[in-house]
Coordinates of C-alpha atoms in Angstrom, one line a residue:
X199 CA 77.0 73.5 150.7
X200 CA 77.4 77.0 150.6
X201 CA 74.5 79.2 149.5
X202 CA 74.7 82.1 146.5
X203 CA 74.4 85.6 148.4
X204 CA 71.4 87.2 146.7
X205 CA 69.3 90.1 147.5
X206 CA 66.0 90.6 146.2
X207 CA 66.1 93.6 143.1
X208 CA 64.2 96.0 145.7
X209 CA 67.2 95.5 147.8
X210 CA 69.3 97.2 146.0
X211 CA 69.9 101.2 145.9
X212 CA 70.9 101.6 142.3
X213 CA 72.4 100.4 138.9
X214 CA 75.4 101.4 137.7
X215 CA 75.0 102.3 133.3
X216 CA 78.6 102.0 131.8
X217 CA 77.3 102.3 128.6
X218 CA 79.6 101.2 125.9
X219 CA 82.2 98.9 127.5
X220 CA 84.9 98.5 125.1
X221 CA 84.9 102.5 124.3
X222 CA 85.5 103.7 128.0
X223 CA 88.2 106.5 127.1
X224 CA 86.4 108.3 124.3
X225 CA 82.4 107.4 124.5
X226 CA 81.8 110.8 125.9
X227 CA 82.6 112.2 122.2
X228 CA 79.4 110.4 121.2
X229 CA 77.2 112.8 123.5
X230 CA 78.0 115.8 120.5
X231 CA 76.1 113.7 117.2
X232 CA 73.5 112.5 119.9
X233 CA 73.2 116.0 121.5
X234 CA 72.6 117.2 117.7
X235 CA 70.0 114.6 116.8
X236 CA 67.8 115.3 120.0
X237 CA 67.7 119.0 119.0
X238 CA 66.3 117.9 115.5
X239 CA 63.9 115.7 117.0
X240 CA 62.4 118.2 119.5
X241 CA 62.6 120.8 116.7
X242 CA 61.2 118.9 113.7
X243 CA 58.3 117.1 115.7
X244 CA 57.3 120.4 117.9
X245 CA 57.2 122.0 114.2
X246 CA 54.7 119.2 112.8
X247 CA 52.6 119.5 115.9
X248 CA 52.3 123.4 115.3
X249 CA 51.5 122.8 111.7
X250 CA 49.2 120.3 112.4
X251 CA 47.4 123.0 115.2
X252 CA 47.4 125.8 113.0
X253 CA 46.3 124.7 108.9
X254 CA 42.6 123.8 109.0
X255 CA 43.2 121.6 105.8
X256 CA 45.3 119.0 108.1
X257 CA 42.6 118.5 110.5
X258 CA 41.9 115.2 108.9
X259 CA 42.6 111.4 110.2
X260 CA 45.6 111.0 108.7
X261 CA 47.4 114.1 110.3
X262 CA 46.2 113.7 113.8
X263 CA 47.7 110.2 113.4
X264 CA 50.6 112.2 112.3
X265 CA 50.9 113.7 115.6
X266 CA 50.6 111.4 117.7
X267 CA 53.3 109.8 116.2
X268 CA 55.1 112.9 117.3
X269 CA 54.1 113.1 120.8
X270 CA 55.2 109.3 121.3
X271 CA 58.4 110.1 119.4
X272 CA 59.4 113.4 121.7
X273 CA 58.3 111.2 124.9
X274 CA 60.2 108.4 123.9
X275 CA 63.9 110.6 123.7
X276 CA 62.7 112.3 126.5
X277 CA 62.8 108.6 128.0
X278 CA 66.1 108.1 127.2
X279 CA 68.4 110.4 125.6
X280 CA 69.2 113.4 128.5
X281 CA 69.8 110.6 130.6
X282 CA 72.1 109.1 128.1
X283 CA 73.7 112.2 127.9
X284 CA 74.3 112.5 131.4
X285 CA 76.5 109.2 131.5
X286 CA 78.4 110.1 128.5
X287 CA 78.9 113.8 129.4
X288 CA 79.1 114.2 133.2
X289 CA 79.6 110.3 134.6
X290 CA 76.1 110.6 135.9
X291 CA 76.0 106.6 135.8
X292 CA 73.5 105.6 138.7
X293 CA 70.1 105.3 138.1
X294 CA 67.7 104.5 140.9
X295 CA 65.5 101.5 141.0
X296 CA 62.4 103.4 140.4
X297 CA 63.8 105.6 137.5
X298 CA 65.2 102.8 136.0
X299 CA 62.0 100.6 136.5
X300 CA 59.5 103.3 134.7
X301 CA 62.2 103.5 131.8
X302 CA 62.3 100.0 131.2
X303 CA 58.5 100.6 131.2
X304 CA 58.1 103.5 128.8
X305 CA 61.1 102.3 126.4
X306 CA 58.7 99.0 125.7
X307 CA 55.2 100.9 126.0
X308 CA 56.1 103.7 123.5
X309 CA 57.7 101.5 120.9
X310 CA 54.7 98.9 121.0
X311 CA 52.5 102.6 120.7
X312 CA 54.5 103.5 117.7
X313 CA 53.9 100.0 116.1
X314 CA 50.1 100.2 116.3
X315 CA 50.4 104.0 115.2
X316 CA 51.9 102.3 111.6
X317 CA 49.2 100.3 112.0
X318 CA 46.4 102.5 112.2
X319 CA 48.1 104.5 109.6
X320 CA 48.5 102.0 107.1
X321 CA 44.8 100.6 107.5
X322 CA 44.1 104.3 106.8
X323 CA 45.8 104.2 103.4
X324 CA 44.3 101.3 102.9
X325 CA 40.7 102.9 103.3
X326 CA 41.6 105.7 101.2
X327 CA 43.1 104.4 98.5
X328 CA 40.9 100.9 98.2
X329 CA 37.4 102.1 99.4
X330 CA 37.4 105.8 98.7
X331 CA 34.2 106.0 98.5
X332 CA 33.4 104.5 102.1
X333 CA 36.8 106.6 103.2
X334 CA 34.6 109.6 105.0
X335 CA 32.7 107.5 106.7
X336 CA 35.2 104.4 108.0
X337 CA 38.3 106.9 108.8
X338 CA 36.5 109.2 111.5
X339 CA 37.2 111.2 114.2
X340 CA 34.9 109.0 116.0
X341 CA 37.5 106.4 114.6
X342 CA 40.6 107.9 115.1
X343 CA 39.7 108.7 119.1
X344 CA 39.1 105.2 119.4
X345 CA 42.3 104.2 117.5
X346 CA 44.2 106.7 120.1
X347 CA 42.9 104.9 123.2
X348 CA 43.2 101.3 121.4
X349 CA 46.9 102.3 121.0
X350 CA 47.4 103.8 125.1
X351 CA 45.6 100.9 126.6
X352 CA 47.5 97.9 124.5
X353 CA 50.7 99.6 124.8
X354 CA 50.1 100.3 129.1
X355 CA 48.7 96.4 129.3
X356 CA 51.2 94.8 127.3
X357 CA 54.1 96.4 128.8
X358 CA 53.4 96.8 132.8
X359 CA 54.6 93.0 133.4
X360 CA 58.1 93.9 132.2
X361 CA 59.0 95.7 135.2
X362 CA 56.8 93.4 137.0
X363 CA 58.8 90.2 135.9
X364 CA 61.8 91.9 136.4
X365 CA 61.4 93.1 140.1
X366 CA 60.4 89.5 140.9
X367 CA 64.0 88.1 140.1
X368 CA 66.9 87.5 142.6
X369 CA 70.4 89.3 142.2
X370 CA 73.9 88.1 143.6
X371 CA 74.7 91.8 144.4
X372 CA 75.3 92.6 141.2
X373 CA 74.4 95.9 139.6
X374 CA 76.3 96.8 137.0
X375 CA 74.3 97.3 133.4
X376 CA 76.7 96.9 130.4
X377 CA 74.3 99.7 128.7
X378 CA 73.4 103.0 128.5
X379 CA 69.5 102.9 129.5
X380 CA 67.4 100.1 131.3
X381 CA 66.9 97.5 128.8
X382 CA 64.9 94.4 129.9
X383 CA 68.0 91.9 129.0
X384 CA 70.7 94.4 130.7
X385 CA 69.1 94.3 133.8
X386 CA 68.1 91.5 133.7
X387 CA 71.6 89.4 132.9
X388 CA 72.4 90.5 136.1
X389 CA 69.5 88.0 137.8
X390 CA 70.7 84.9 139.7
X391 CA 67.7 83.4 139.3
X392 CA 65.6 81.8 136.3
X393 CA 64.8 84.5 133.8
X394 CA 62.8 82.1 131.2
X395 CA 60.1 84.0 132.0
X396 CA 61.5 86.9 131.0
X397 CA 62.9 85.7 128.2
X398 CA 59.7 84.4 126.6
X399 CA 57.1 87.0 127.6
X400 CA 60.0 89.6 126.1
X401 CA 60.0 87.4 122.9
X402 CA 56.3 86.8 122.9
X403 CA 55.7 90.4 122.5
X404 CA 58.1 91.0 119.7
X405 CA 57.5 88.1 117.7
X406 CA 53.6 87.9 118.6
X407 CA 53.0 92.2 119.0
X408 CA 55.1 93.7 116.6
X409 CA 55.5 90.9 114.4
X410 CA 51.8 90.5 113.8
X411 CA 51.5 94.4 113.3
X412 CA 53.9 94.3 110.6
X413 CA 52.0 91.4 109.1
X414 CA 49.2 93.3 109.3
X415 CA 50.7 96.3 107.5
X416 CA 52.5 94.4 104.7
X417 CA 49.1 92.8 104.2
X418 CA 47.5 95.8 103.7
X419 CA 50.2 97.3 100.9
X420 CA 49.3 94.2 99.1
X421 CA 46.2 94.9 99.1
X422 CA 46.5 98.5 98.1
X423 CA 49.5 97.4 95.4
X424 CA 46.6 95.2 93.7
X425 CA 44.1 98.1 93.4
X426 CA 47.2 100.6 92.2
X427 CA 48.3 98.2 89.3
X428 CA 44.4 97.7 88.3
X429 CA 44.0 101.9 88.1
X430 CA 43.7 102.6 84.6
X431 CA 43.5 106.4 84.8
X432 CA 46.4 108.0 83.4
X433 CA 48.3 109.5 86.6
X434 CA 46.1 108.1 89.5
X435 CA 48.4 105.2 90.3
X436 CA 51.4 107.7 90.7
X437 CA 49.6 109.9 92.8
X438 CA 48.3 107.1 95.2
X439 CA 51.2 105.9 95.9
X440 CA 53.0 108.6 96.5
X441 CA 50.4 108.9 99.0
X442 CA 52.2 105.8 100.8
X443 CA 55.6 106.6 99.9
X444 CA 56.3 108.8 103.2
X445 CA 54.9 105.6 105.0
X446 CA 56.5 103.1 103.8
X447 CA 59.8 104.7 103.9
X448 CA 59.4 105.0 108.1
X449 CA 58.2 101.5 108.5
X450 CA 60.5 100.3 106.5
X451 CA 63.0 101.7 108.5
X452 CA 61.7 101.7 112.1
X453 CA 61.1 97.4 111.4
X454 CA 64.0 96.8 109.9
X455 CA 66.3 98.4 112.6
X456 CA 64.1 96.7 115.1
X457 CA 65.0 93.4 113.8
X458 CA 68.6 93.7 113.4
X459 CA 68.2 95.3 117.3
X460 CA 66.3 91.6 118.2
X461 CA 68.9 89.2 115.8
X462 CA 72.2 91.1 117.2
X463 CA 71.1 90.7 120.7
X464 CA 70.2 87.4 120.4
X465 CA 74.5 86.8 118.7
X466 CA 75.8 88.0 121.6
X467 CA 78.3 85.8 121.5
X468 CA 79.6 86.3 118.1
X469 CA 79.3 90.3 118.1
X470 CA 81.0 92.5 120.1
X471 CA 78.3 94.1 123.2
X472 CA 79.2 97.4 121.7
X473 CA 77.1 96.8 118.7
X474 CA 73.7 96.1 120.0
X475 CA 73.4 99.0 122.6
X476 CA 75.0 101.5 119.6
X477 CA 71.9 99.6 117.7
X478 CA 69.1 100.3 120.7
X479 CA 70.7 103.5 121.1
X480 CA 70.0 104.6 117.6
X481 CA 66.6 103.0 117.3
X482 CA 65.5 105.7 120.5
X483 CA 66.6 108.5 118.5
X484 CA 66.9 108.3 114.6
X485 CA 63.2 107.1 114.0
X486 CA 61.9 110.3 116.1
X487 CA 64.2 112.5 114.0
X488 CA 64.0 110.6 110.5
X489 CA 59.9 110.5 111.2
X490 CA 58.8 114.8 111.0
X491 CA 61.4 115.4 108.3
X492 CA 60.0 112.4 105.7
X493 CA 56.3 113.6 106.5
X494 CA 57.6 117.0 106.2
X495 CA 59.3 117.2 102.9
X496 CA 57.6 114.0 101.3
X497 CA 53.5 115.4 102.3
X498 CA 52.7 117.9 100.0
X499 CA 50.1 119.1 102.1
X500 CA 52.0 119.7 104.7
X501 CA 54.8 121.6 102.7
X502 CA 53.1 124.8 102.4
X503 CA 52.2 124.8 106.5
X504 CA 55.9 124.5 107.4
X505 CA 57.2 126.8 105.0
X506 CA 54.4 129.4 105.8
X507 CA 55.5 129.0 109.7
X508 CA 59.1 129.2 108.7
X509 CA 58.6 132.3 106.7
X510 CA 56.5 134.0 109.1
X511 CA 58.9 133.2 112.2
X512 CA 61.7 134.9 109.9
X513 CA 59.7 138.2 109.1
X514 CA 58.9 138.0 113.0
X515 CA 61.0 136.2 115.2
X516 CA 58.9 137.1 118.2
X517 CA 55.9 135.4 116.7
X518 CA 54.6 132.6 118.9

């Protein structure tokens, strides 16, 4: 009986990213909307940042959270997108193993970063809106350091064995990912070997990480949409939840495109493969560009920063 010819994964040079399989003859015209909405992301979420440096009044909590969210959105298409744009522009398709090791790493780490960001941020509405009295003293900078390296260490922690699981697998000389970046189930489809490991720990985190963070921050617009409906001051439940509204439109949208991502992956069968990378693909890059422009136009505190910036870079263009 014959054995299968396998090689262990650091055994092999490189992968191979085709990207979108069934669109081989014109995918390269996706690079110019893609191209387009990485300029708005580094544009809108450098702009917040500067906002956020330069108006005293948004050196709050809430605002630094803000940013972050920004940095983690920038490093995330930074992750992903130019080299995205080098298979679909210039046929740059191979990836070397550890390049395509520490993206499988950062795709993971980052979103899991941006979940507990939510978090943090909803917990802070929560504070606000339910205990404003206790507000100054709960949402600190003291806090909000601690939230910052809370969020680095679970998101390093939680996401270092996916690399790990993966290089431990055996491939039949096989390297060909039916994607356009690194994904844990691209690569490893490829495996010869029981991936069950793989397959649990990669549903353990999504089911047992993210979902419990979004439990934790539906359960905490409950909470803040029973103290809202009890407000009896003429104005003051508007006004606090508009407070959320920015919020709530992100998660919405950053969760719900994350679980259409997991259920269309897991109907692989039944879809066509074209749908779930167009899926991933989007989730690396609309949420960084959707995320600046809602706070931007939907904060009115921050409003008047970005439109004073704007202004001044137009009297001035040399203004740094």
């Amino acid at each position: 009986m014959s054995s299968i010819n396998t090689t262990s994964f650091f055994q092999i040079p490189y992968f191979v990213l085709i990207c979108f399989p069934n669109i081989q003859s014109w995918q390269h015209w996706l690079s110019i909307p893609l191209a387009f909405l990485l300029l708005i992301v580094v544009v809108s979420n450098f702009t917040i940042l500067e906002v956020i440096r330069r108006e005293p009044s948004l050196h709050e909590p809430m605002y630094y959270l803000i940013g972050f969210l920004a940095i983690l959105d920038l490093i995330l298409c930074m992750a992903t997108i130019p080299k995205l744009l080098g298979v679909l522009c210039f046929n740059l398709k191979v990836i070397d193993l550890p390049a395509c090791l520490l993206q499988m790493f950062a795709m993971n780490a980052l979103v899991v970063m941006e979940s507990a960001t939510f978090l943090f941020m909803a917990f802070d509405r929560y504070a606000a809106i339910c205990h404003p009295l206790r507000y100054p003293s709960v949402i600190s900078l003291r806090f909000v350091t601690k939230a910052f390296l809370f969020i680095l260490l679970r998101g390093i922690l939680v996401c270092l064995p996916y690399p790990m699981l993966t290089a431990r697998l055996q491939y039949c000389s096989r390297n060909t990912i039916e994607h356009c970046v690194c994904t844990n189930i691209a690569v490893t489809s490829l495996a010869c070997s029981d991936r069950t490991i793989n397959a649990v720990y990669q549903l353990a985190i999504a089911f047992g990480i993210l979902g419990s963070d979004f439990v934790f921050i539906f359960l905490s617009y409950c909470l803040i949409l029973r103290v809202v409906i009890n407000i009896r001051v003429k104005g003051a439940a508007t006004k606090a939840l508009s407070t959320c509204s920015s919020h709530l439109i992100l998660i919405s949208f950053f969760y719900t495109l994350l679980l259409v991502l997991i259920f269309t992956n897991k109907m692989e069968k039944v879809i066509a493969p074209d749908v779930p990378i167009l899926l991933n693909v989007l989730h690396f890059i609309v949420p960084p560009a959707l995320n600046p422009i809602v706070y931007g136009l939907r904060t009115k505190e921050m409003r008047p920063g970005i439109m004073k910036m704007i202004s001044r870079r137009g009297k001035n263009p040399d203004v740094k």
